[in-house]
């Protein structure tokens, strides 16, 4: 069953078609990767799907429902969450509090109860903190729980965003370069994490430059180049596709391309 | 010790202790009166700090709400013989409603644009108060009838000291409760990253509006309290300079620090009184001290000192 469907979606910035007529369909519980050279439009595509940008044309269908142009907070209610390539962390809050914000939609939100610190609020805080702690442990950040996010290293912040997104218990999770700037050990941890998330039934849409990771983990791979679809298929199909190798040749050079796709 | 300072209730408890302790230390009614003015300012500043320090939205028009609260307890009892306490509540309600209506379009703006829009709003209120002389006495202001509670006439510096002090502690308590709740986390989150807050499901426009309304109610209640204490109101309470003073108190004491709100208010209320001994140099010294404080303690007095203590005593 297709849980996320993008139909002929497109947006332009000052005449530049950042995403142009892109369509794909993601099966529930799979890992679907979107790859392409720098500036191909991957992040823009994520922004269109997650409601950060409103598409100029095309549609986004989430769990059979047309959600095109809905605000991100409305999409969150529909079961979509994401992380950001350029970190969007709550830097004045601790790691634990960052993840607790991810629980927002699951929390009881009575303003009067909050102002008066009624027992229900204390209970809610404890419950959110408990779940946030488990998620921090899951992404390997237990030691940072009480650390202000501003004092955490880059690789840890990447995983913090994943924990925050998971806190919302989404059905569809968009990850924008989760392994960027991470060392090989961290990258492997992230790979294991994504695998486990998918095994639990969550659908993962992944943008990632680490081709080895992408090829190992993806059920399907969608290739973008200059805002347009180049090809889509199983990982081994895409890797063998001469058009893909050529696209990477243009930006990365022969050796890197064969390395990256090899 | 550090766990104690980090406790949610640290600020209201510390403020309560200060209110009680000063009652015994302050030597005369004059000082009690000044202290009551500090408590009142601090109340408005806590509200503004929820908006500015926690949610990251500036308002250069909060004296407008302060003035409306002040005039509510002046006009409503005089014109409609409403009880001053009901007038205070009516003022808070009206300010909340105005904030709700004005906030929707205004809070879509960011940064400097929001600053100018709120500035305009504040000036509008101040003009309205100054111009509607038939109701407000115009630029000369108007007297406020005395507050009576259950047949008891509230008067005297010490009585007002305790009432305003209690009001401040209540305001501080509500504020720290809010900050430590899911609503507070949503507000702090949208301060740091609106897009990430929205992705987490936070209705950013809604939460900005909530905190704007709350901060307007704080300002209104503080304004009402000042009018009742003084027994007189003037349009100055609503004017632009007062809005700037409130913002200065927030920044000086520390954005996002409830206790800092008291410190900021205390400095800006007390220092001018102290500096009057320097006659001609009063404003010069005040300005200089504010500059030095901001340069040395750049995140405001309380947060900067707290960070300093954390670093020196691990
Ligand atoms: N808000 C914007 N305003 C103007 N141009 C934009 C905007 N967002 C993206 N673009 C342009 O759209 C194109 C696609 O950018 P995008 O960030 O989506 O690429 P990407 O595939 O994510 O690249 P990378 O691998 O470097 O992250 C680029 O040419 C970029 O400059
Ligand atoms: Mg990108």
Coordinates of C-alpha atoms in Angstrom, one line a residue, chain B residues 179-296:
Chain B
X179 CA 7.4 28.0 31.4
X180 CA 7.7 24.5 32.8
X181 CA 4.6 23.2 31.0
X182 CA 4.0 21.8 27.5
X183 CA 2.9 25.3 26.6
X184 CA 6.1 26.8 27.8
X185 CA 8.2 24.3 25.9
X186 CA 6.2 25.1 22.7
X187 CA 6.9 28.8 23.3
X188 CA 10.6 28.3 23.9
X189 CA 10.8 26.0 20.8
X190 CA 9.2 28.5 18.4
X191 CA 11.7 31.1 19.8
X192 CA 14.6 28.9 18.5
X193 CA 13.2 27.5 15.3
X194 CA 9.7 28.2 14.1
X195 CA 10.0 25.6 11.3
X196 CA 11.1 22.9 13.7
X197 CA 8.4 23.8 16.2
X198 CA 5.8 23.6 13.4
X199 CA 7.1 20.2 12.2
X200 CA 6.7 19.0 15.8
X201 CA 3.0 20.0 15.6
X202 CA 3.2 23.3 17.3
X203 CA 0.6 25.8 15.9
X204 CA 3.0 28.7 16.0
X205 CA 0.5 31.5 15.3
X206 CA -1.8 30.2 18.1
X207 CA 1.0 30.0 20.7
X208 CA 2.3 33.4 19.9
X209 CA -1.2 34.7 20.3
X210 CA -1.6 33.0 23.6
X211 CA 1.6 34.4 25.1
X212 CA 0.8 37.9 23.7
X213 CA -2.6 37.8 25.4
X214 CA -1.1 36.6 28.7
X215 CA 1.6 39.3 28.6
X216 CA -1.1 41.9 27.9
X217 CA -3.1 40.8 30.9
X218 CA 0.0 41.0 33.1
X219 CA 0.6 44.6 31.9
X220 CA -3.0 45.5 32.5
X221 CA -3.1 44.2 36.0
X222 CA 0.1 46.0 36.8
X223 CA -1.3 49.2 35.4
X224 CA -4.4 48.9 37.5
X225 CA -2.3 48.3 40.6
X226 CA -0.3 51.4 39.9
X227 CA -3.3 53.5 39.4
X228 CA -4.8 52.2 42.7
X229 CA -1.6 52.8 44.6
X230 CA -1.1 56.3 43.3
X231 CA -4.8 57.3 43.4
X232 CA -4.2 59.1 40.1
X233 CA -3.6 58.2 36.5
X234 CA -1.9 60.2 33.7
X235 CA -1.4 59.3 30.0
X236 CA 2.3 58.9 30.8
X237 CA 1.5 55.3 32.0
X238 CA 0.6 54.4 28.4
X239 CA 3.2 56.3 26.5
X240 CA 6.0 55.1 24.3
X241 CA 8.8 55.9 26.8
X242 CA 7.2 53.6 29.3
X243 CA 7.0 50.8 26.7
X244 CA 10.7 51.3 26.1
X245 CA 11.4 51.2 29.9
X246 CA 9.6 47.9 30.2
X247 CA 11.6 46.4 27.4
X248 CA 14.8 47.8 28.9
X249 CA 13.9 46.1 32.2
X250 CA 13.4 42.8 30.5
X251 CA 16.7 42.9 28.7
X252 CA 18.7 44.4 31.6
X253 CA 17.4 41.8 34.1
X254 CA 17.7 39.0 31.6
X255 CA 15.6 37.6 28.8
X256 CA 13.9 34.5 29.8
X257 CA 14.6 35.0 33.5
X258 CA 11.6 35.5 35.9
X259 CA 13.9 36.6 38.7
X260 CA 15.7 38.8 36.3
X261 CA 12.5 40.6 35.6
X262 CA 12.5 41.8 39.3
X263 CA 16.2 42.8 39.0
X264 CA 15.6 44.8 35.9
X265 CA 12.6 46.5 37.3
X266 CA 14.4 47.3 40.6
X267 CA 17.3 48.8 38.8
X268 CA 15.2 51.1 36.5
X269 CA 12.9 52.2 39.3
X270 CA 15.4 52.6 42.1
X271 CA 18.5 53.9 40.3
X272 CA 16.9 57.2 39.1
X273 CA 15.8 57.8 42.7
X274 CA 19.4 57.3 43.9
X275 CA 20.9 59.2 41.1
X276 CA 18.9 62.4 41.7
X277 CA 21.6 63.3 44.2
X278 CA 23.8 63.8 41.1
X279 CA 21.4 66.5 39.7
X280 CA 22.5 67.3 36.2
X281 CA 24.4 64.1 35.6
X282 CA 21.5 61.8 36.6
X283 CA 20.5 60.8 33.1
X284 CA 24.1 60.6 31.9
X285 CA 25.0 58.2 34.7
X286 CA 21.9 56.1 34.2
X287 CA 22.6 55.7 30.5
X288 CA 26.2 55.0 31.2
X289 CA 25.5 52.3 33.8
X290 CA 23.0 50.6 31.5
X291 CA 25.6 50.5 28.7
X292 CA 28.2 49.1 30.9
X293 CA 25.9 46.4 32.3
X294 CA 24.9 45.3 28.9
X295 CA 28.5 45.2 27.7
X296 CA 29.8 43.3 30.7

